[in-house]
CSV table of C-alpha atoms in Angstrom, one decimal:
chain,number,residue,atom,x,y,z
A,1,GLU,CA,-47.7,19.4,-57.9
A,2,PRO,CA,-49.9,20.6,-54.4
A,3,GLU,CA,-50.3,17.9,-52.5
A,4,VAL,CA,-52.5,17.5,-49.9
A,5,THR,CA,-51.4,17.2,-46.3
A,6,GLN,CA,-51.7,15.6,-43.2
A,7,THR,CA,-50.4,16.4,-39.6
A,8,PRO,CA,-49.5,14.3,-37.3
A,9,SER,CA,-48.1,11.2,-39.2
A,10,HIS,CA,-48.8,9.1,-36.0
A,11,GLN,CA,-50.8,9.7,-32.9
A,12,VAL,CA,-51.7,8.5,-29.6
A,13,THR,CA,-53.6,8.5,-27.4
A,14,GLN,CA,-55.8,6.9,-24.5
A,15,MET,CA,-59.0,5.4,-24.9
A,16,GLY,CA,-61.6,8.3,-23.4
A,17,GLN,CA,-59.3,11.0,-25.2
A,18,GLU,CA,-60.6,13.9,-27.6
A,19,VAL,CA,-57.6,14.0,-30.9
A,20,ILE,CA,-58.0,16.3,-33.6
A,21,LEU,CA,-56.4,14.7,-36.9
A,22,ARG,CA,-55.3,17.9,-39.6
A,23,CYS,CA,-55.5,18.2,-42.7
A,24,VAL,CA,-54.4,20.9,-45.7
A,25,PRO,CA,-56.4,20.4,-48.7
A,26,ILE,CA,-54.9,21.7,-52.2
A,27,SER,CA,-55.4,25.4,-52.1
A,28,ASN,CA,-57.7,26.0,-55.0
A,29,HIS,CA,-60.5,22.7,-53.5
A,30,LEU,CA,-63.5,23.5,-52.3
A,31,TYR,CA,-64.4,20.0,-50.9
A,32,PHE,CA,-63.2,18.3,-48.8
A,33,TYR,CA,-63.3,14.2,-47.4
A,34,TRP,CA,-61.8,12.1,-44.6
A,35,TYR,CA,-62.1,8.6,-44.9
A,36,ARG,CA,-60.5,5.9,-41.9
A,37,GLN,CA,-59.1,2.2,-43.1
A,38,ILE,CA,-58.6,0.1,-40.2
A,39,LEU,CA,-55.8,-2.7,-40.2
A,40,GLY,CA,-56.7,-5.2,-42.5
A,41,GLN,CA,-60.0,-4.1,-44.1
A,42,LYS,CA,-61.1,-2.2,-47.2
A,43,VAL,CA,-60.7,2.3,-47.1
A,44,GLU,CA,-64.3,3.7,-45.7
A,45,PHE,CA,-65.9,6.8,-46.5
A,46,LEU,CA,-66.5,8.5,-43.1
A,47,VAL,CA,-67.4,12.2,-44.4
A,48,SER,CA,-67.7,14.9,-46.8
A,49,PHE,CA,-67.4,18.4,-46.5
A,50,TYR,CA,-68.6,21.6,-48.5
A,51,ASN,CA,-69.4,25.7,-47.5
A,52,ASN,CA,-68.6,24.9,-44.3
A,53,GLU,CA,-71.3,22.2,-44.3
A,54,ILE,CA,-71.6,18.3,-44.1
A,55,SER,CA,-72.8,17.8,-47.7
A,56,GLU,CA,-72.6,13.8,-47.0
A,57,LYS,CA,-72.0,10.7,-44.1
A,58,SER,CA,-71.8,7.0,-43.6
A,59,GLU,CA,-72.9,5.8,-40.8
A,60,ILE,CA,-69.9,5.4,-39.3
A,61,PHE,CA,-70.3,9.3,-39.2
A,62,ASP,CA,-71.6,9.8,-35.5
A,63,ASP,CA,-71.7,12.0,-33.0
A,64,GLN,CA,-68.1,11.0,-32.1
A,65,PHE,CA,-66.7,12.4,-34.8
A,66,SER,CA,-67.0,16.3,-35.9
A,67,VAL,CA,-65.5,18.1,-38.5
A,68,GLU,CA,-64.2,21.7,-39.5
A,69,ARG,CA,-62.5,24.5,-41.2
A,70,PRO,CA,-61.2,26.9,-38.2
A,71,ASP,CA,-60.0,28.7,-41.6
A,72,GLY,CA,-58.9,28.9,-44.9
A,73,SER,CA,-56.3,26.2,-45.7
A,74,ASN,CA,-57.5,23.7,-42.6
A,75,PHE,CA,-59.8,20.8,-42.3
A,76,THR,CA,-59.4,18.8,-39.0
A,77,LEU,CA,-61.4,15.3,-37.8
A,78,LYS,CA,-62.5,15.2,-33.9
A,79,ILE,CA,-62.9,12.5,-32.4
A,80,ARG,CA,-64.3,13.6,-29.1
A,81,SER,CA,-64.1,10.5,-26.6
A,82,THR,CA,-61.6,7.8,-28.7
A,83,LYS,CA,-62.7,4.2,-28.6
A,84,LEU,CA,-59.7,1.6,-28.9
A,85,GLU,CA,-62.1,0.3,-32.0
A,86,ASP,CA,-61.4,3.9,-33.3
A,87,SER,CA,-57.6,3.4,-34.0
A,88,ALA,CA,-57.1,3.4,-37.8
A,89,MET,CA,-55.5,5.1,-40.6
A,90,TYR,CA,-57.3,8.2,-41.1
A,91,PHE,CA,-57.1,10.0,-45.2
A,92,CYS,CA,-57.9,13.1,-45.7
A,93,ALA,CA,-58.8,14.0,-49.3
A,94,SER,CA,-60.2,17.0,-51.7
A,95,SER,CA,-61.1,17.9,-54.8
A,96,GLU,CA,-61.6,21.1,-56.7
A,97,ALA,CA,-66.0,21.1,-57.4
A,98,GLY,CA,-68.3,18.1,-56.0
A,99,THR,CA,-69.2,14.8,-57.2
A,100,ILE,CA,-67.7,15.3,-60.8
A,101,TYR,CA,-64.2,15.3,-60.3
A,102,GLU,CA,-61.8,13.1,-59.1
A,103,GLN,CA,-60.4,13.3,-54.8
A,104,TYR,CA,-56.8,13.7,-54.0
A,105,PHE,CA,-55.7,11.9,-50.8
A,106,GLY,CA,-53.2,12.7,-48.2
A,107,PRO,CA,-51.1,10.2,-46.4
A,108,GLY,CA,-52.9,9.8,-43.6
A,109,THR,CA,-53.3,9.5,-39.9
A,110,ARG,CA,-52.9,6.3,-38.2
A,111,LEU,CA,-54.5,6.9,-34.4
A,112,THR,CA,-53.6,4.2,-32.3
A,113,VAL,CA,-56.2,4.1,-29.2
A,114,THR,CA,-54.9,2.1,-26.4
B,1,ALA,CA,-74.8,-1.4,-51.8
B,2,GLN,CA,-72.5,-1.1,-53.8
B,3,THR,CA,-69.4,-3.8,-53.1
B,4,VAL,CA,-66.1,-3.7,-54.7
B,5,THR,CA,-63.9,-6.8,-55.1
B,6,GLN,CA,-60.3,-6.9,-55.4
B,7,SER,CA,-59.2,-10.6,-55.3
B,8,GLN,CA,-55.4,-10.9,-55.5
B,9,PRO,CA,-54.1,-9.5,-52.2
B,10,GLU,CA,-50.7,-9.6,-54.0
B,11,MET,CA,-49.4,-9.8,-57.0
B,12,SER,CA,-46.3,-10.3,-59.5
B,13,VAL,CA,-44.1,-9.1,-62.6
B,14,GLN,CA,-40.8,-8.9,-63.4
B,15,GLU,CA,-39.7,-5.7,-64.6
B,16,ALA,CA,-40.8,-4.8,-68.5
B,17,GLU,CA,-43.1,-7.3,-68.5
B,18,THR,CA,-47.3,-6.8,-68.4
B,19,VAL,CA,-49.7,-7.3,-65.5
B,20,THR,CA,-53.0,-7.4,-65.0
B,21,LEU,CA,-55.1,-6.3,-62.1
B,22,SER,CA,-58.8,-7.7,-61.4
B,23,CYS,CA,-61.6,-5.8,-59.7
B,24,THR,CA,-65.1,-6.5,-59.8
B,25,TYR,CA,-68.1,-4.9,-58.6
B,26,ASP,CA,-71.9,-4.6,-57.8
B,27,THR,CA,-74.3,-2.0,-58.3
B,28,SER,CA,-77.7,-1.3,-59.5
B,29,GLU,CA,-76.1,1.6,-60.5
B,30,SER,CA,-76.4,2.9,-64.4
B,31,ASP,CA,-74.2,5.8,-64.3
B,32,TYR,CA,-70.8,5.9,-62.4
B,33,TYR,CA,-67.3,6.6,-62.7
B,34,LEU,CA,-64.7,3.7,-61.7
B,35,PHE,CA,-61.0,5.0,-60.4
B,36,TRP,CA,-57.5,2.9,-60.1
B,37,TYR,CA,-55.7,4.6,-57.3
B,38,LYS,CA,-52.1,3.7,-56.8
B,39,GLN,CA,-50.7,4.2,-53.1
B,40,PRO,CA,-46.6,3.4,-53.2
B,41,PRO,CA,-44.9,2.3,-49.5
B,42,SER,CA,-45.5,5.2,-47.3
B,43,ARG,CA,-47.2,7.7,-49.8
B,44,GLN,CA,-50.5,8.9,-50.5
B,45,MET,CA,-52.7,7.2,-53.0
B,46,ILE,CA,-52.2,9.1,-56.4
B,47,LEU,CA,-55.2,8.4,-59.0
B,48,VAL,CA,-53.9,6.6,-61.9
B,49,ILE,CA,-56.7,6.1,-64.3
B,50,ARG,CA,-60.8,6.8,-64.1
B,51,GLN,CA,-63.4,4.9,-66.5
B,52,GLU,CA,-67.1,7.2,-66.6
B,53,ALA,CA,-69.4,3.8,-66.8
B,54,TYR,CA,-71.4,5.5,-70.0
B,55,LYS,CA,-67.9,5.8,-71.8
B,56,GLN,CA,-68.2,2.3,-73.9
B,57,GLN,CA,-64.8,3.3,-75.0
B,58,ASN,CA,-61.7,2.0,-72.5
B,59,ALA,CA,-59.7,4.5,-70.7
B,60,THR,CA,-55.9,5.1,-71.2
B,61,GLU,CA,-53.1,7.0,-69.5
B,62,ASN,CA,-49.6,6.0,-71.2
B,63,ARG,CA,-48.0,2.8,-69.7
B,64,PHE,CA,-52.2,2.0,-67.7
B,65,SER,CA,-55.0,1.4,-69.2
B,66,VAL,CA,-58.4,-0.5,-68.3
B,67,ASN,CA,-60.4,-3.0,-69.9
B,68,PHE,CA,-64.2,-1.7,-68.5
B,69,GLN,CA,-66.5,-4.6,-69.0
B,70,LYS,CA,-70.4,-3.1,-68.0
B,71,ALA,CA,-72.1,-6.2,-68.6
B,72,ALA,CA,-69.8,-8.2,-66.3
B,73,LYS,CA,-69.1,-5.2,-63.6
B,74,SER,CA,-65.4,-6.0,-64.3
B,75,PHE,CA,-62.7,-3.0,-64.1
B,76,SER,CA,-59.2,-4.4,-64.9
B,77,LEU,CA,-56.0,-2.6,-65.0
B,78,LYS,CA,-53.3,-3.4,-67.4
B,79,ILE,CA,-49.7,-2.6,-66.6
B,80,SER,CA,-47.8,-2.4,-69.8
B,81,ASP,CA,-43.7,-2.1,-69.7
B,82,SER,CA,-44.2,-2.6,-65.6
B,83,GLN,CA,-41.0,-0.8,-64.0
B,84,LEU,CA,-39.8,-0.6,-60.5
B,85,GLY,CA,-41.7,2.4,-59.5
B,86,ASP,CA,-45.0,0.6,-60.2
B,87,ALA,CA,-44.5,-1.4,-56.9
B,88,ALA,CA,-46.9,-0.6,-55.3
B,89,MET,CA,-50.2,-1.6,-53.2
B,90,TYR,CA,-53.2,-0.8,-55.8
B,91,PHE,CA,-56.5,-0.4,-55.2
B,92,CYS,CA,-60.6,-0.3,-57.4
B,93,ALA,CA,-62.7,2.6,-56.4
B,94,TYR,CA,-66.1,3.2,-57.4
B,95,ARG,CA,-68.3,6.4,-57.2
B,96,THR,CA,-71.7,6.9,-57.8
B,97,ARG,CA,-72.5,9.8,-60.2
B,98,GLY,CA,-74.3,12.7,-58.0
B,99,THR,CA,-72.7,11.6,-54.7
B,100,TYR,CA,-69.3,12.0,-52.6
B,101,LYS,CA,-68.1,8.6,-51.5
B,102,TYR,CA,-65.8,6.9,-52.8
B,103,ILE,CA,-66.1,2.9,-51.8
B,104,PHE,CA,-63.4,1.0,-52.2
B,105,GLY,CA,-62.0,-2.5,-53.0
B,106,THR,CA,-59.3,-4.1,-50.7
B,107,GLY,CA,-56.3,-3.8,-52.4
B,108,THR,CA,-53.3,-5.9,-54.9
B,109,ARG,CA,-50.1,-4.9,-53.6
B,110,LEU,CA,-47.8,-5.7,-56.4
B,111,LYS,CA,-44.6,-6.6,-56.4
B,112,VAL,CA,-41.9,-5.5,-59.6
B,113,LEU,CA,-39.3,-8.6,-59.9
B,114,ALA,CA,-35.9,-6.8,-61.0
């Protein structure tokens, strides 16, 4: 069964550095999402993306964050200047279509900012 | 704002027995979806079951069923004939129809005892 994949599984970076988290959504899916989970807290929505545009974003998704689909298979989340509080598990998800379809999640990338 | 609450951080069940995981939510919307996702250790979240709010009939998927009480804003998951492979973190999630954002509960860790 097709799965969403994410790389790397664990990323360690220094405060102030830029980091790019990568995701390969399921191939026929058209909608893509990022969520994060700070240790001990709930999984939180960051952004949804369709047709090369952000369709919805949360208040967490500020100017430090950006998303891109650089080619036909990858979907990336960039954090421009990482802060300690960006340390979290980041989950990518995708869905066939938009708001009536369930989302399929990747295994996550654990980001540690030191 | 919508919220999802899972009041049981951890539950245990004997193999072959039945267990019920609780979830309550708060919303002023009338049209929405509710989900249960399962996350095995170090694996991605997998959809277990989905319920549309406009459907009165409780959703069922093999050994998994829900008790959806719309007026009480309650959405519990019943696992029958529990198996060792059911051991995982279970997340309850909500999404308003027409939006992309999932709102998650904090999760319930289910242990299955042999």
